[in-house]
XYZ file of C-alpha atoms in Angstrom:
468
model
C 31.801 89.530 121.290
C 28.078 90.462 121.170
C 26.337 92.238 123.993
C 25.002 89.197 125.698
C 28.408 87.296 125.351
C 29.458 90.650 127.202
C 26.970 90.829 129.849
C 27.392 87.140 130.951
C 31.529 87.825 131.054
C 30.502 90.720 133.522
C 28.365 88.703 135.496
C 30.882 85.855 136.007
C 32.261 88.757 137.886
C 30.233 88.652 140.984
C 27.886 85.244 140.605
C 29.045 81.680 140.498
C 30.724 80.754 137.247
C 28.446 77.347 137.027
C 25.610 79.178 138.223
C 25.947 81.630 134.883
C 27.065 79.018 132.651
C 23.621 77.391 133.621
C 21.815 80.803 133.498
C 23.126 81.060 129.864
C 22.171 77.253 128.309
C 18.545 78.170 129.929
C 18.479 81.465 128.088
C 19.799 79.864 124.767
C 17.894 75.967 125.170
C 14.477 76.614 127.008
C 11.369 76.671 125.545
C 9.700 80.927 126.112
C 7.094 79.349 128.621
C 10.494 78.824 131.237
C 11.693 81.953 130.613
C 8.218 83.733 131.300
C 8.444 83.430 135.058
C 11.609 81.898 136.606
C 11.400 80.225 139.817
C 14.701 80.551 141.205
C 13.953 77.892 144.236
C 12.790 75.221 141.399
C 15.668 76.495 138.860
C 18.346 75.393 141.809
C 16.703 72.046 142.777
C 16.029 71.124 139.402
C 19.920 71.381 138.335
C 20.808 70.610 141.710
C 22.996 74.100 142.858
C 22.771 75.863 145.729
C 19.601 77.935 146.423
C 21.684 81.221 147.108
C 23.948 80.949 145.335
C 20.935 80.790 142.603
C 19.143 83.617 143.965
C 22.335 85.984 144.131
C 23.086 85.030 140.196
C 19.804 86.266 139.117
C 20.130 89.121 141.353
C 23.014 90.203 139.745
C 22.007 88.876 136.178
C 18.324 91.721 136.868
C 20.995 94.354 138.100
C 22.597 94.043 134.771
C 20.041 93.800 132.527
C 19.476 90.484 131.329
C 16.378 89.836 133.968
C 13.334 91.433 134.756
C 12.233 91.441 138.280
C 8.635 91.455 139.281
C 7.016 91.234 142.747
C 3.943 89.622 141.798
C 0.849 89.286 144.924
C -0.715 85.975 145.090
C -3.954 84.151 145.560
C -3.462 82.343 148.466
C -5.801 79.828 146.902
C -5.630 79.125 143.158
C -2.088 80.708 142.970
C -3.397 83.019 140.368
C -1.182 86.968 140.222
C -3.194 89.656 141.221
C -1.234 91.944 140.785
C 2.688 91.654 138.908
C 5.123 94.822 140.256
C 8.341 95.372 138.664
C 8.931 97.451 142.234
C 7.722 96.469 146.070
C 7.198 99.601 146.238
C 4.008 99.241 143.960
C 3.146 96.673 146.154
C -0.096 97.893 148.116
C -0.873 96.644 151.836
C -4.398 96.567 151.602
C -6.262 93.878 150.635
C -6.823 92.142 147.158
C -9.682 90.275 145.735
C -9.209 87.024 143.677
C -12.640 86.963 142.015
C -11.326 83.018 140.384
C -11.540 82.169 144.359
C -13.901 84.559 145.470
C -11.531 85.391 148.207
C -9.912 89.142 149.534
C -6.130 88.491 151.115
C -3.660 90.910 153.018
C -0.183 90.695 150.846
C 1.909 89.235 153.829
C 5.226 89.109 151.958
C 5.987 85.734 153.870
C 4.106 83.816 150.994
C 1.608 85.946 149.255
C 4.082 88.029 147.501
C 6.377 86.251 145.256
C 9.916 87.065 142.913
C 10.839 85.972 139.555
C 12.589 87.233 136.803
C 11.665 86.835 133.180
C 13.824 87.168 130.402
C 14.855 90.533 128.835
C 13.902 90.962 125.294
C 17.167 92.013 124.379
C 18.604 89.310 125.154
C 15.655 86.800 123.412
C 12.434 87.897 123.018
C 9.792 85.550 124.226
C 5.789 85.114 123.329
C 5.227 86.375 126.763
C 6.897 89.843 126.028
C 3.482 90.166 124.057
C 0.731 89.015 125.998
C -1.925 89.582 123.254
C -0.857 86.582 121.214
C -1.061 83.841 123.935
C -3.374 81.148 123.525
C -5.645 80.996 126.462
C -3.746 77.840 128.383
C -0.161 79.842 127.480
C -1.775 82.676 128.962
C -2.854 81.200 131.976
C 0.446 79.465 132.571
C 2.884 82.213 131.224
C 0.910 85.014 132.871
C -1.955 84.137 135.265
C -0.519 81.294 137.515
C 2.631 82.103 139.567
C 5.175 80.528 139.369
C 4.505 78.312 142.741
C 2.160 76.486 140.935
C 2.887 73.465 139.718
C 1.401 72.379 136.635
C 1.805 68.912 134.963
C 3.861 68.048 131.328
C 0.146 67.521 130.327
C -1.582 70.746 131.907
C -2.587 71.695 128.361
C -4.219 68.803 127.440
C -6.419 68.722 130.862
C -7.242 72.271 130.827
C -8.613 71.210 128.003
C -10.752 68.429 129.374
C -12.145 70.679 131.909
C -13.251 73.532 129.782
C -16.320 73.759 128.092
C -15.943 76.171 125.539
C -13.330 79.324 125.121
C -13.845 82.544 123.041
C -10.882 85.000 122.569
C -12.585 88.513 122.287
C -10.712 91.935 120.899
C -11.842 95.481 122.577
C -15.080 96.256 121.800
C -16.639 93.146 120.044
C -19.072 91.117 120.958
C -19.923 87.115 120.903
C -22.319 84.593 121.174
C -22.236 80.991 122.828
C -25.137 78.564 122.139
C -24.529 75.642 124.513
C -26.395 72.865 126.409
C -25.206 72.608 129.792
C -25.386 70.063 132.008
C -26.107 69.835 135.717
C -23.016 70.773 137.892
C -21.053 74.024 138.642
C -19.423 75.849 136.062
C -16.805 78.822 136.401
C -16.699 81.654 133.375
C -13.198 83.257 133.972
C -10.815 85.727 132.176
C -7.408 85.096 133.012
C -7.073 88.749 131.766
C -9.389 91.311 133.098
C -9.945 88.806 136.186
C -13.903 88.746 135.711
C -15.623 85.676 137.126
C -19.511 84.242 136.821
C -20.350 81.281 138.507
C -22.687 79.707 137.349
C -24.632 76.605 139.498
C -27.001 73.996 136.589
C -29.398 72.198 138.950
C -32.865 71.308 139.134
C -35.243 69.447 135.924
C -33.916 70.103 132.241
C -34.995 72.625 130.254
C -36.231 73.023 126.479
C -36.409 76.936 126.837
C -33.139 78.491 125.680
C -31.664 80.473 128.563
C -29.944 83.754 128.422
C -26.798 85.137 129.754
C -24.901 88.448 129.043
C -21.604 89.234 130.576
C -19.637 92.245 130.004
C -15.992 92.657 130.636
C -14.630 96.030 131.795
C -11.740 97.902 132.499
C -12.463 97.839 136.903
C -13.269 94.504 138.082
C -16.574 93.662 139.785
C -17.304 91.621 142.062
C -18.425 87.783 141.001
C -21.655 86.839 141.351
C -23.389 83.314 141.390
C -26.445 82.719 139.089
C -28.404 79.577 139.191
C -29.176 77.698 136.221
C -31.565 74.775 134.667
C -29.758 72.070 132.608
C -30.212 72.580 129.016
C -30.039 75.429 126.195
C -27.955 78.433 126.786
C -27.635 81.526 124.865
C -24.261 82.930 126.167
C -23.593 86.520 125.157
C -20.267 88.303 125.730
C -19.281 92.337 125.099
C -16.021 93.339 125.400
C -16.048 96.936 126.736
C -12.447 96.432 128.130
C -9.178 98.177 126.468
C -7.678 94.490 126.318
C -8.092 91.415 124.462
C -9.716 88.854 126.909
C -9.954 85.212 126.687
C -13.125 83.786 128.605
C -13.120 80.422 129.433
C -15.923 78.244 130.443
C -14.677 75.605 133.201
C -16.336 72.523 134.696
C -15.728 73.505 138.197
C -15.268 69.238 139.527
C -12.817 67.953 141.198
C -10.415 67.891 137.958
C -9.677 71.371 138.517
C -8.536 71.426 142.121
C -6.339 68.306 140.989
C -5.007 70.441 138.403
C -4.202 73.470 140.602
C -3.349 72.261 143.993
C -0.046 71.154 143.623
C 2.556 73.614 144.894
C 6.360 73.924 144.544
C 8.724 76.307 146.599
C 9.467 79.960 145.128
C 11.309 82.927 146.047
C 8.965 84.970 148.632
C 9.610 88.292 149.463
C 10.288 87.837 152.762
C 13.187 85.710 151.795
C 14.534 88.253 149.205
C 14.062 90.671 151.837
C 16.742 89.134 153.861
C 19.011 87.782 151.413
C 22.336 89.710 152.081
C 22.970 90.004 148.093
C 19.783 91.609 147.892
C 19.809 94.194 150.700
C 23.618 95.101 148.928
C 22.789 95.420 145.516
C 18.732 96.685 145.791
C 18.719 97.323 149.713
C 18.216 101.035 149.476
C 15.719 101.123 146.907
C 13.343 98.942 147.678
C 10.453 100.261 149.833
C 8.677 103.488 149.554
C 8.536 105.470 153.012
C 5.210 105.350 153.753
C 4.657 101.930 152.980
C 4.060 98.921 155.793
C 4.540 95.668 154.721
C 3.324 92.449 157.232
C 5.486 89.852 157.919
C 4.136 87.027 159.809
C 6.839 85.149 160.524
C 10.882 86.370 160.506
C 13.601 85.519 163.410
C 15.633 88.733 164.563
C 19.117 87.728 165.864
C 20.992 90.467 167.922
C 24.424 90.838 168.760
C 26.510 92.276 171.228
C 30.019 92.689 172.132
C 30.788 92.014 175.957
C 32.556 94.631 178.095
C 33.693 96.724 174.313
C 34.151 99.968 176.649
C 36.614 98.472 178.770
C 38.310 96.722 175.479
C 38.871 100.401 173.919
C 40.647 101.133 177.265
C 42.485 97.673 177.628
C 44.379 97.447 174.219
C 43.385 101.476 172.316
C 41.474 102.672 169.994
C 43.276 101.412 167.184
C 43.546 97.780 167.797
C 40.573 98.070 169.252
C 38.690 98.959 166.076
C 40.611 96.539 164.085
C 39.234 94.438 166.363
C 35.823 94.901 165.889
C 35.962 95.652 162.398
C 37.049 92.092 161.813
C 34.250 90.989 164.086
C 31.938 92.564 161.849
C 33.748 90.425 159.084
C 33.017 86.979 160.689
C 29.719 87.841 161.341
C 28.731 89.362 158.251
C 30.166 86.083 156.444
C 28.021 83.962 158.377
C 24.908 85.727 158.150
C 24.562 85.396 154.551
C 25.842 81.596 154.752
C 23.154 81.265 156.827
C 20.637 82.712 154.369
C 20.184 85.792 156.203
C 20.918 89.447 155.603
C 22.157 92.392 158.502
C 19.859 95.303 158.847
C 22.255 97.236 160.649
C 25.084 97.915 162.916
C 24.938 99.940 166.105
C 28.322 100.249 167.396
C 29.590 97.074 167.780
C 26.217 95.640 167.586
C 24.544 93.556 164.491
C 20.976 92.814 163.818
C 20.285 90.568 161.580
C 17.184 88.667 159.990
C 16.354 85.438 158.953
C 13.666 83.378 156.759
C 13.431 80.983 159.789
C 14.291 80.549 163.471
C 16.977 77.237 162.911
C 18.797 79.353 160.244
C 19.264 82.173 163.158
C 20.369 79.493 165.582
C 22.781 77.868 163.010
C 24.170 81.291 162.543
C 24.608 81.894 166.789
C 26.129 78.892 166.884
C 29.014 79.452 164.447
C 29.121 83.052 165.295
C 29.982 81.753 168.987
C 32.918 79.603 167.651
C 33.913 81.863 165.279
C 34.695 84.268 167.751
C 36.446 81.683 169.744
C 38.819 81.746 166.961
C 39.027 85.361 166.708
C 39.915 86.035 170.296
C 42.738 83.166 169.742
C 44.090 84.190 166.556
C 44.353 87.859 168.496
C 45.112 86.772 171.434
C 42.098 88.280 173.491
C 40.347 85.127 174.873
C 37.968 87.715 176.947
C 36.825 88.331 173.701
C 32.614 87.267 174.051
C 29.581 88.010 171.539
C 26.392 88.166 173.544
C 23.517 87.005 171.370
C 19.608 87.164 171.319
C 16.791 85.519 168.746
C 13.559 85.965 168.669
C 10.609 85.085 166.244
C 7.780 86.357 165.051
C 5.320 89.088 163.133
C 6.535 92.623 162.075
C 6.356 94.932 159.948
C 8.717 96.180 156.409
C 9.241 99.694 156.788
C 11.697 102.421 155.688
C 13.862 104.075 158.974
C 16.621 106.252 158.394
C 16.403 105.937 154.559
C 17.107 102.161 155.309
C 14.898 99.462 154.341
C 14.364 97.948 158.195
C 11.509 96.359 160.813
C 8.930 97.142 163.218
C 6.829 96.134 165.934
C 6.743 94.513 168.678
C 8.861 91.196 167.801
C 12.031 93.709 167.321
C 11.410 95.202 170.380
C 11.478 91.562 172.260
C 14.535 90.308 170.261
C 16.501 93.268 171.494
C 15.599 92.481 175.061
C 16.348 88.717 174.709
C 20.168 89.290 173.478
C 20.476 92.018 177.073
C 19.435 88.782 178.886
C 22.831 87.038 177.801
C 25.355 87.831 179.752
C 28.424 84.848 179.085
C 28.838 83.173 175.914
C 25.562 81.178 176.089
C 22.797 82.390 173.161
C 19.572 83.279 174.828
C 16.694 82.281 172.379
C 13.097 82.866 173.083
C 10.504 79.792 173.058
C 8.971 80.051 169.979
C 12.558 79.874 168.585
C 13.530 76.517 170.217
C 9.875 75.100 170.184
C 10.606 75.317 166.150
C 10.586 71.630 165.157
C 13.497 72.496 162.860
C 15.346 74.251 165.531
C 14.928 71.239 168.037
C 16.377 68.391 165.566
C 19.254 71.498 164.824
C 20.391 71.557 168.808
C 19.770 67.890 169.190
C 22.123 67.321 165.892
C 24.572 69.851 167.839
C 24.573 68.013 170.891
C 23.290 70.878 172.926
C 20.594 71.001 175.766
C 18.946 74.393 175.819
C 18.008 75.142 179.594
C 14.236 76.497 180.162
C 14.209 79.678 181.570
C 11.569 82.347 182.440
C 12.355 86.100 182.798
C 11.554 89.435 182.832
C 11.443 91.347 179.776
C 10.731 95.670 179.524
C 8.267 96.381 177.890
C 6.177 93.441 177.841
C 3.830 92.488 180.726
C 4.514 89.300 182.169
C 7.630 87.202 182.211
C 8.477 85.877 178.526
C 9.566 81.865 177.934
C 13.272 81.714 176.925
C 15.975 79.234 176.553
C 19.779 79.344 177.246
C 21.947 77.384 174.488
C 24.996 76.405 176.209
């Protein structure tokens, strides 16, 4: 059995079996560009299996070897990589500058930081592996554009439309461009050093041959705009970087935008980041200590056992702790059903995260029947889960040599589960007001009751809803 054959027998071990099997034909079957970036989101839909299921195989499948991850910051605009990680903890919170866009971004992991996995050589070596022999379209779809970006069977052929003229350039040579331009905007851009000239052609033609030097370094410099006259133009390029670059001279029209617009789902870091599989195979490596990390958007759901004192006292410590141990069970289960992952445990509390507020409110809801069950199956019907969601911004941060949150939102989600006091779920109003949540209860049959009420710590009284 060779080494792959072996590594694809261990991961049968702990992913789905047609999950692998699929993993495997893509490995063996697709063409190096789909193995350069895998979008695990597009991977799923486009051999329609589940999403995390999909997302746990390749976890596994990076764990052992036969993956690459890389946390790769986006252009919120063109989609382009700023900067490819194979760590978040490389990952830097201030912002970056697209100089394609002429744009500066924060690296909110909600959708500006994205994960794929590419192919390890040893298991097939791919033209990406070596960057420096990439045409200039391969390289801006293998290595530039992420993989959200969703680029046509026939991307080559337009990029080709659109550009005017492309030079590939080693370290340290030089080139020149004699061209006649016409009147419009153009866009010089390396897809590998990142160094952009605009370059606006108005006003009467020109006889004169005009002159234009650019020089490509090592730091990246801010792009500039320079105005031009329609007509002869003496285009001269020096290399001074350590890498080969490939400058490209684009007709900046409407082509372009048609071109890179479209968008398909990917895995965000924010969804990795609570993605139970994740937090148990990566979960204690993955931030550095001093780092803080914006979310903009993630739903907290607390938990809470009612009256667990007076259980310990009622039945013992022993049952007791079975009790709750298989608690944790059941709720552990559905968290990750539900997409999301549990930060922690405080005593016979949980708090958990999720990508978005309906998943948490899917997750209450079963949680509350599933301990309906429990108390039945063990005979202790006073046996009641107080629960709490709230939504909104935060921050990633290391506590406790635990990769956890902060801010504010925590604070508020911790307050909304002490507000429940029966078996209802107390959710705040940005967590019901979610149009996904809303068609969720309705589909449930349930009639969340407005409420308004005091919460410590925050001035004022704070919007929240009871779900019966």
């Amino acid at each position: 059995m060779s080494d792959a054959e072996t590594l694809f027998s261990v991961l049968r071990q702990s992913a789905d079996g047609d999950v692998v099997s699929a993993i495997e034909a893509l490995v063996r079957d697709a063409p190096d560009h789909a193995l350069a970036r895998v979008n695990t989101l597009d991977f799923a839909h486009r051999r329609g299996l589940g999403e995390e299921q999909v997302i746990a195989a390749f976890l596994h499948a990076a764990r052992l070897g036969l993956f690459e991850m890389s946390w790769n910051v986006l252009c919120p605009s063109c989609g382009g990589v700023l900067d490819a990680n194979a760590t978040l903890k490389s990952v830097r919170s201030a912002a970056y500058h697209c100089a394609f866009c002429a744009i500066s971004s924060e690296p909110t992991l909600d959708d500006l930081v994205e994960v794929t996995f590419m192919v390890n050589p040893r298991l097939r070596r791919i033209a990406a592996h070596e960057p420096d022999t990439l045409s200039s379209f391969e390289y801006l779809r293998q290595i530039f554009f992420s993989s959200g970006v969703d680029l046509p069977d026939d991307a080559d052929a337009r990029f080709q439309d659109i550009t005017f003229d492309a030079v590939e350039l080693p370290p340290g040579d030089k080139a020149i461009l004699s061209l006649h331009v016409p009147e419009g905007s153009l866009i010089l851009f390396d897809p590998v050093t990142h160094a952009t000239q605009f370059m606006t052609v108005t006003g009467e033609p020109v006889r004169e041959r005009q002159g234009l030097t650019v020089i490509f370094n090592d730091v990246l410099a801010g792009a500039e705009n320079v105005t031009l006259q329609p007509g002869p133009l003496r285009l001269s390029f020096e290399n001074r970087s350590s890498k080969r670059v490939l400058p490209l001279l684009l007709k900046a029209d409407e082509r372009l935008h048609q071109l890179l617009d479209p968008r398909r789902p990917a895995l965000t870091a924010k969804r990795l980041l609570t993605n139970q599989t994740f937090r148990d195979v990566y979960g204690t490596d993955t931030l550095d200590i001093e780092q803080r990390l914006k979310i903009t958007s993630l739903t907290f759901l607390f938990t809470d056992l009612k009256e667990s004192t007076s259980l310990y006292e009622r039945v013992g410590d022993l049952a007791a702790y079975d009790l709750v141990r298989a608690h944790f069970q059941v709720l552990n289960g559905i968290v990750a059903a539900e997409s999301g992952a549990v930060v922690k445990t405080i005593g016979d509390a949980v708090m958990a995260t999720f990508p978005t507020p309906e998943r948490a409110v899917a997750a209450a809801i079963r949680m509350r029947e599933a301990m309906q069950r429990l108390g039945a199956e063990r005979q202790r019907q006073d046996l009641t889960l107080k629960i709490g969601i709230h939504e909104g911004p935060c921050l990633a941060v290391v506590l406790n040599d635990r990769q956890d949150y902060f801010g504010q939102t925590v604070n508020i989600a911790s307050r909304v589960q002490g507000l429940a006091e029966s078996r209802s779920i107390f959710a705040s109003g940005t967590v019901v007001d979610n149009p996904s949540t809303t068609a969720l209860l309705k589909a449930s049959g349930l009639v969340p009751t407005p409420q308004r009420r005091s919460v410590q710590g925050l001035s004022g009284e704070l919007a929240v809803y009871e779900i019966p």
